[in-house]
Amino acid sequence: VSEAVQEDGGDVAFSSFDAMSGTVWLEMKGSCKGCPSSSGTLKDFIFKALSHFVPEVKAVKATSEAPEHAATPGTAPGQDPFNVGDRV
């Protein structure tokens, strides 16, 4: 996912996963940060890719939508909570 976004000068980084809601929180970086199309990228591209490989994912949101979001206990920023590694 990250490689495809990087082709347009942007990037995304895993922030946290809320297991209760199934929400993955991502930090938008580079040209994606503040871009009006980034919400479409999250919903149309990143969500589809993640939910295909990880059925527990029910939503993907940018940290800018709720900066106060909390990481799932036991899930450190940057940690892969699903252990999907290179599948995505």
XYZ file of N, CA, C and O in Angstrom, residues 12-43:
128
model
N 2.036 6.822 3.991
C 1.173 6.541 5.123
C 1.964 5.723 6.126
O 2.829 4.941 5.753
N 1.669 5.934 7.401
C 2.333 5.178 8.465
C 1.276 4.693 9.438
O 0.359 5.434 9.807
N 1.396 3.438 9.839
C 0.484 2.861 10.819
C 0.634 3.608 12.133
O 1.734 3.846 12.598
N -0.493 3.985 12.731
C -0.472 4.638 14.026
C -1.001 3.691 15.104
O -0.336 3.443 16.094
N -2.226 3.172 14.899
C -2.784 2.252 15.885
C -3.975 1.515 15.295
O -4.460 1.840 14.217
N -4.442 0.526 16.047
C -5.621 -0.238 15.666
C -6.550 -0.310 16.856
O -6.144 -0.672 17.951
N -7.813 0.058 16.643
C -8.838 -0.032 17.674
C -9.596 -1.340 17.445
O -10.441 -1.438 16.539
N -9.278 -2.347 18.235
C -9.873 -3.676 18.055
C -11.382 -3.675 18.291
O -12.104 -4.477 17.693
N -11.868 -2.783 19.139
C -13.309 -2.737 19.428
C -14.111 -2.308 18.197
O -15.149 -2.873 17.901
N -13.625 -1.302 17.488
C -14.350 -0.798 16.324
C -13.822 -1.354 15.007
O -14.458 -1.200 13.973
N -12.642 -1.966 15.037
C -12.023 -2.453 13.815
C -11.405 -1.348 12.990
O -11.183 -1.502 11.791
N -11.096 -0.213 13.633
C -10.557 0.944 12.927
C -9.030 0.966 12.962
O -8.431 0.858 14.022
N -8.446 1.097 11.787
C -7.007 1.297 11.658
C -6.780 2.790 11.517
O -7.411 3.451 10.687
N -5.886 3.331 12.351
C -5.544 4.754 12.294
C -4.200 4.889 11.600
O -3.231 4.233 11.977
N -4.160 5.724 10.559
C -2.945 5.943 9.779
C -2.577 7.415 9.783
O -3.446 8.290 9.752
N -1.286 7.673 9.796
C -0.803 9.046 9.673
C -0.482 9.293 8.208
O 0.292 8.559 7.595
N -1.109 10.308 7.639
C -0.852 10.680 6.257
C 0.380 11.576 6.236
O 0.487 12.508 7.035
N 1.302 11.309 5.310
C 2.554 12.060 5.243
C 2.797 12.568 3.832
O 2.146 12.142 2.882
N 3.777 13.448 3.714
C 4.161 13.978 2.408
C 3.013 14.694 1.738
O 2.248 15.413 2.378
N 2.870 14.456 0.433
C 1.821 15.157 -0.311
C 0.420 14.703 0.096
O -0.563 15.368 -0.224
N 0.300 13.564 0.801
C -1.013 13.092 1.264
C -1.533 13.919 2.438
O -2.735 14.025 2.636
N -0.614 14.480 3.218
C -1.009 15.240 4.403
C -1.738 16.505 3.963
O -1.181 17.357 3.291
N -2.994 16.593 4.313
C -3.794 17.765 3.973
C -4.366 17.750 2.568
O -5.070 18.672 2.179
N -4.085 16.732 1.793
C -4.593 16.645 0.421
C -6.081 16.303 0.460
O -6.493 15.385 1.173
N -6.906 17.024 -0.303
C -8.339 16.739 -0.300
C -8.671 15.334 -0.818
O -9.695 14.768 -0.468
N -7.793 14.751 -1.613
C -8.034 13.410 -2.148
C -7.628 12.300 -1.189
O -7.905 11.131 -1.445
N -6.969 12.649 -0.075
C -6.466 11.612 0.827
C -7.590 10.795 1.458
O -7.425 9.604 1.700
N -8.746 11.406 1.696
C -9.849 10.626 2.269
C -10.322 9.575 1.272
O -10.671 8.465 1.656
N -10.314 9.905 0.003
C -10.663 8.927 -1.023
C -9.629 7.827 -1.114
O -9.969 6.658 -1.297
N -8.363 8.194 -0.975
C -7.282 7.206 -0.983
C -7.462 6.238 0.177
O -7.335 5.026 0.014
N -7.794 6.773 1.359
C -8.011 5.917 2.526
C -9.161 4.956 2.304
O -9.046 3.759 2.544
N -10.287 5.484 1.853
C -11.492 4.672 1.742
C -11.478 3.751 0.517
O -11.864 2.590 0.602
